[in-house]
Short mmCIF file of C-alpha atoms in Angstrom, two decimals:
data_model
loop_
_atom_site.label_atom_id
_atom_site.label_comp_id
_atom_site.label_asym_id
_atom_site.label_seq_id
_atom_site.Cartn_x
_atom_site.Cartn_y
_atom_site.Cartn_z
CA LYS A 1 -6.38 -4.51 -19.77
CA ALA A 2 -3.41 -6.22 -18.17
CA GLY A 3 -2.67 -5.36 -14.56
CA VAL A 4 0.62 -4.50 -12.92
CA THR A 5 3.10 -7.30 -13.34
CA GLN A 6 6.15 -7.98 -11.22
CA THR A 7 9.01 -10.32 -11.92
CA PRO A 8 10.21 -12.52 -10.49
CA ARG A 9 7.48 -13.54 -8.04
CA TYR A 10 9.89 -15.30 -5.72
CA LEU A 11 13.59 -14.83 -5.16
CA ILE A 12 16.15 -16.32 -2.80
CA LYS A 13 19.48 -14.59 -2.27
CA THR A 14 22.29 -14.70 0.26
CA ARG A 15 23.64 -11.88 2.40
CA GLY A 16 25.93 -9.51 0.56
CA GLN A 17 24.46 -10.18 -2.85
CA GLN A 18 22.49 -7.68 -4.84
CA VAL A 19 19.09 -8.09 -6.45
CA THR A 20 17.04 -6.37 -9.13
CA LEU A 21 13.26 -6.51 -9.20
CA SER A 22 11.14 -5.49 -12.15
CA CYS A 23 7.72 -3.89 -12.44
CA SER A 24 5.64 -3.31 -15.55
CA PRO A 25 2.83 -0.81 -14.96
CA ILE A 26 -0.60 -0.79 -16.50
CA SER A 27 -0.51 0.57 -20.02
CA GLY A 28 -0.85 4.36 -19.95
CA HIS A 29 0.30 4.69 -16.35
CA ARG A 30 3.36 6.87 -15.93
CA SER A 31 3.92 6.62 -12.21
CA VAL A 32 5.42 3.63 -10.44
CA SER A 33 5.81 3.37 -6.68
CA TRP A 34 7.63 0.73 -4.67
CA TYR A 35 6.76 -0.53 -1.19
CA GLN A 36 8.33 -2.98 1.23
CA GLN A 37 6.04 -5.17 3.33
CA THR A 38 7.37 -7.08 6.37
CA PRO A 39 5.56 -8.62 9.35
CA GLY A 40 7.47 -6.38 11.75
CA GLN A 41 7.41 -3.02 9.97
CA GLY A 42 4.27 -3.41 7.88
CA LEU A 43 4.02 -1.56 4.59
CA GLN A 44 6.61 1.12 4.00
CA PHE A 45 6.98 3.43 1.03
CA LEU A 46 10.29 3.18 -0.78
CA PHE A 47 10.09 5.61 -3.71
CA GLU A 48 7.99 6.81 -6.60
CA TYR A 49 9.05 7.39 -10.19
CA PHE A 50 7.25 9.48 -12.76
CA SER A 51 8.50 10.17 -16.27
CA GLU A 52 11.83 8.53 -15.48
CA THR A 53 12.47 10.81 -12.47
CA GLN A 54 12.31 9.97 -8.80
CA ARG A 55 9.59 12.23 -7.40
CA ASN A 56 9.19 10.95 -3.87
CA LYS A 57 11.33 8.94 -1.49
CA GLY A 58 10.80 7.14 1.78
CA ASN A 59 13.28 6.61 4.61
CA PHE A 60 15.39 3.77 3.31
CA PRO A 61 19.19 3.54 3.08
CA GLY A 62 21.03 4.20 -0.13
CA ARG A 63 21.34 0.45 -0.74
CA PHE A 64 17.83 0.70 -2.11
CA SER A 65 17.66 2.38 -5.48
CA GLY A 66 15.44 2.40 -8.49
CA ARG A 67 14.97 3.67 -11.97
CA GLN A 68 12.30 4.06 -14.56
CA PHE A 69 12.58 3.59 -18.28
CA SER A 70 10.97 5.55 -21.07
CA ASN A 71 8.24 2.92 -21.41
CA SER A 72 7.42 3.47 -17.68
CA ARG A 73 8.70 0.07 -16.64
CA SER A 74 10.64 0.31 -13.41
CA GLU A 75 13.36 -1.63 -11.66
CA MET A 76 14.34 -1.63 -8.04
CA ASN A 77 17.80 -2.64 -6.92
CA VAL A 78 18.99 -3.62 -3.48
CA SER A 79 22.73 -3.94 -3.00
CA THR A 80 24.63 -5.68 -0.22
CA LEU A 81 21.60 -7.61 0.94
CA GLU A 82 20.93 -8.03 4.65
CA LEU A 83 18.73 -10.58 6.38
CA GLY A 84 16.31 -7.79 7.26
CA ASP A 85 15.69 -7.11 3.59
CA SER A 86 13.60 -10.27 3.40
CA ALA A 87 10.16 -8.96 2.52
CA LEU A 88 7.38 -8.75 0.00
CA TYR A 89 8.17 -5.91 -2.40
CA LEU A 90 5.09 -4.38 -3.95
CA CYS A 91 4.93 -2.18 -6.98
CA ALA A 92 2.00 0.11 -7.75
CA SER A 93 1.22 2.17 -10.83
CA SER A 94 -1.02 5.17 -11.42
CA ARG A 95 -1.73 7.51 -14.31
CA GLY A 96 -0.23 10.53 -12.61
CA LEU A 97 1.63 11.01 -9.38
CA ALA A 98 -0.05 8.81 -6.80
CA GLY A 99 -2.56 10.69 -4.72
CA PRO A 100 -6.26 11.11 -4.04
CA ASN A 101 -7.10 11.71 -7.67
CA ASN A 102 -4.79 9.07 -9.07
CA GLU A 103 -5.62 5.62 -7.78
CA GLN A 104 -2.71 3.23 -7.39
CA PHE A 105 -3.04 -0.28 -8.74
CA PHE A 106 -0.83 -2.84 -7.05
CA GLY A 107 1.01 -5.80 -8.47
CA PRO A 108 1.13 -9.19 -6.71
CA GLY A 109 4.60 -8.50 -5.33
CA THR A 110 8.00 -10.15 -5.35
CA ARG A 111 8.81 -12.19 -2.27
CA LEU A 112 12.51 -11.84 -1.50
CA THR A 113 14.16 -14.17 0.98
CA VAL A 114 17.69 -13.39 2.11
CA LEU A 115 19.59 -16.30 3.66
CA ALA B 1 4.09 14.44 10.73
CA GLN B 2 1.31 11.97 10.18
CA SER B 3 0.46 8.55 11.51
CA VAL B 4 -2.16 5.85 11.27
CA THR B 5 -3.26 3.50 14.03
CA GLN B 6 -5.35 0.45 13.31
CA LEU B 7 -6.72 -0.42 16.69
CA ASP B 8 -7.17 -4.15 16.13
CA SER B 9 -4.60 -6.47 14.61
CA HIS B 10 -7.18 -9.27 14.30
CA VAL B 11 -10.96 -9.22 14.04
CA SER B 12 -13.10 -12.34 13.86
CA VAL B 13 -16.78 -12.26 12.89
CA SER B 14 -19.38 -14.78 11.86
CA GLU B 15 -20.68 -14.81 8.31
CA GLY B 16 -23.69 -12.52 8.00
CA THR B 17 -22.79 -10.32 10.99
CA PRO B 18 -21.51 -6.73 10.81
CA VAL B 19 -17.86 -5.85 10.33
CA LEU B 20 -16.11 -2.94 12.05
CA LEU B 21 -12.41 -2.27 11.43
CA ARG B 22 -11.12 0.73 13.34
CA CYS B 23 -8.65 3.33 12.17
CA ASN B 24 -7.41 6.53 13.81
CA TYR B 25 -5.09 8.98 12.13
CA SER B 26 -3.13 12.11 12.82
CA SER B 27 -2.06 14.64 10.22
CA SER B 28 -0.91 18.24 10.28
CA TYR B 29 -2.68 18.98 7.03
CA SER B 30 -6.01 18.01 5.52
CA PRO B 31 -5.49 14.36 4.73
CA SER B 32 -6.87 11.98 2.20
CA LEU B 33 -7.71 8.58 3.64
CA PHE B 34 -7.94 5.19 2.02
CA TRP B 35 -8.79 1.62 2.86
CA TYR B 36 -7.08 -1.17 0.96
CA VAL B 37 -7.65 -4.92 1.12
CA GLN B 38 -5.00 -7.58 0.57
CA HIS B 39 -5.94 -11.18 -0.06
CA PRO B 40 -3.28 -13.87 0.50
CA ASN B 41 -0.48 -13.75 -2.06
CA LYS B 42 -2.10 -10.83 -3.81
CA GLY B 43 -1.38 -7.14 -4.13
CA LEU B 44 -3.47 -4.44 -2.49
CA GLN B 45 -6.83 -3.41 -3.87
CA LEU B 46 -8.45 -0.05 -3.18
CA LEU B 47 -11.75 -0.39 -1.30
CA LEU B 48 -12.61 3.28 -0.88
CA LYS B 49 -11.16 6.73 -0.39
CA TYR B 50 -12.00 9.99 1.35
CA THR B 51 -10.85 13.21 -0.30
CA SER B 52 -12.68 16.00 1.59
CA ALA B 53 -16.01 15.56 -0.14
CA ALA B 54 -18.79 13.56 1.54
CA THR B 55 -17.78 12.25 4.94
CA LEU B 56 -19.56 8.95 4.41
CA VAL B 57 -17.75 7.09 1.68
CA LYS B 58 -19.10 4.01 -0.07
CA GLY B 59 -16.70 1.54 -1.60
CA ILE B 60 -16.70 -1.77 -3.37
CA ASN B 61 -18.15 -5.04 -2.07
CA GLY B 62 -20.57 -3.28 0.29
CA PHE B 63 -17.92 -1.59 2.43
CA GLU B 64 -18.22 1.97 3.63
CA ALA B 65 -16.30 4.30 5.93
CA GLU B 66 -17.10 7.51 7.74
CA PHE B 67 -14.59 10.32 8.15
CA LYS B 68 -14.97 11.91 11.60
CA LYS B 69 -12.64 14.85 11.94
CA SER B 70 -13.49 15.50 15.59
CA GLU B 71 -12.54 11.92 16.46
CA THR B 72 -9.73 11.68 13.86
CA SER B 73 -11.21 8.37 12.83
CA PHE B 74 -11.98 6.59 9.57
CA HIS B 75 -13.54 3.28 10.56
CA LEU B 76 -14.46 0.71 7.92
CA THR B 77 -17.81 -1.07 8.15
CA LYS B 78 -19.90 -3.61 6.32
CA PRO B 79 -23.41 -4.63 7.36
CA SER B 80 -23.02 -8.33 6.63
CA ALA B 81 -19.74 -10.23 6.35
CA HIS B 82 -19.13 -12.74 3.60
CA MET B 83 -16.58 -15.53 3.64
CA SER B 84 -14.76 -13.86 0.75
CA ASP B 85 -14.13 -10.80 2.95
CA ALA B 86 -11.48 -12.71 4.90
CA ALA B 87 -8.28 -10.79 4.17
CA GLU B 88 -5.97 -8.13 5.59
CA TYR B 89 -7.16 -4.54 5.55
CA PHE B 90 -4.97 -1.45 5.57
CA CYS B 91 -5.90 2.09 6.48
CA VAL B 92 -3.76 4.68 4.69
CA VAL B 93 -3.33 8.42 5.15
CA SER B 94 -1.93 10.71 2.48
CA SER B 95 -1.08 14.37 2.88
CA TYR B 96 1.50 16.90 1.80
CA MET B 97 4.37 17.68 4.12
CA ASP B 98 6.10 21.03 4.72
CA THR B 99 8.55 20.03 2.02
CA GLY B 100 5.75 20.03 -0.51
CA ARG B 101 6.16 16.32 -1.06
CA ARG B 102 3.35 13.90 -0.49
CA ALA B 103 3.71 11.35 2.28
CA LEU B 104 1.80 8.09 2.31
CA THR B 105 1.56 6.23 5.62
CA PHE B 106 0.10 2.76 6.01
CA GLY B 107 -1.46 1.35 9.13
CA SER B 108 -0.17 -1.94 10.49
CA GLY B 109 -3.13 -3.84 9.10
CA THR B 110 -6.12 -5.71 10.50
CA ARG B 111 -6.61 -9.35 9.65
CA LEU B 112 -10.29 -10.15 9.26
CA GLN B 113 -11.42 -13.71 9.82
CA VAL B 114 -14.94 -14.75 8.85
CA GLN B 115 -16.32 -17.84 10.55
CA PRO B 116 -18.99 -19.91 8.82
#
């Protein structure tokens, strides 16, 4: 069974631009969560989508948004990029809402560099 | 509110010796606790989880962790380190907030080095 895939794996953008990252969950998984990983802040939860609805949200500004399609694939968008947005963005999928009884499976991440 | 503290940012052991990665947590509600491992340029992989059943939890690759409520700890151990264990390890706490929403908090990570 194919794992979680994220595209692209690497991305370079300049300040002020916007970017869209994509995540395809494991087949049969309906929940997709997004995380930002930086050396300074560590791993931080961005948001979780289930059945095309945002079910959970972390403490990030409105420049960070996402959506989920009917096939459970998800996209994350960051507008007006800042240098501090440079990070590894991880996507994770689970059958149901992520929690103790629904293990999350992580993708390899998209490394975003903002110049 | 909840938080996770991984007490060591780096741990170095020799191959074949025991591994101890320390994690303390705080949570207003009964938490679930997890350990994840991240190898370079890879996503996170679940090692083990505690969900209010047995306090000693066994995971993959010979790792185990013990939930100690009185000490608010969830330390990860392995009797004998292998070179392939070199990676970054994250302790994670999950519980429901007053809002009814689940919050997931990651520790800052511990980088494990294994010397030959």
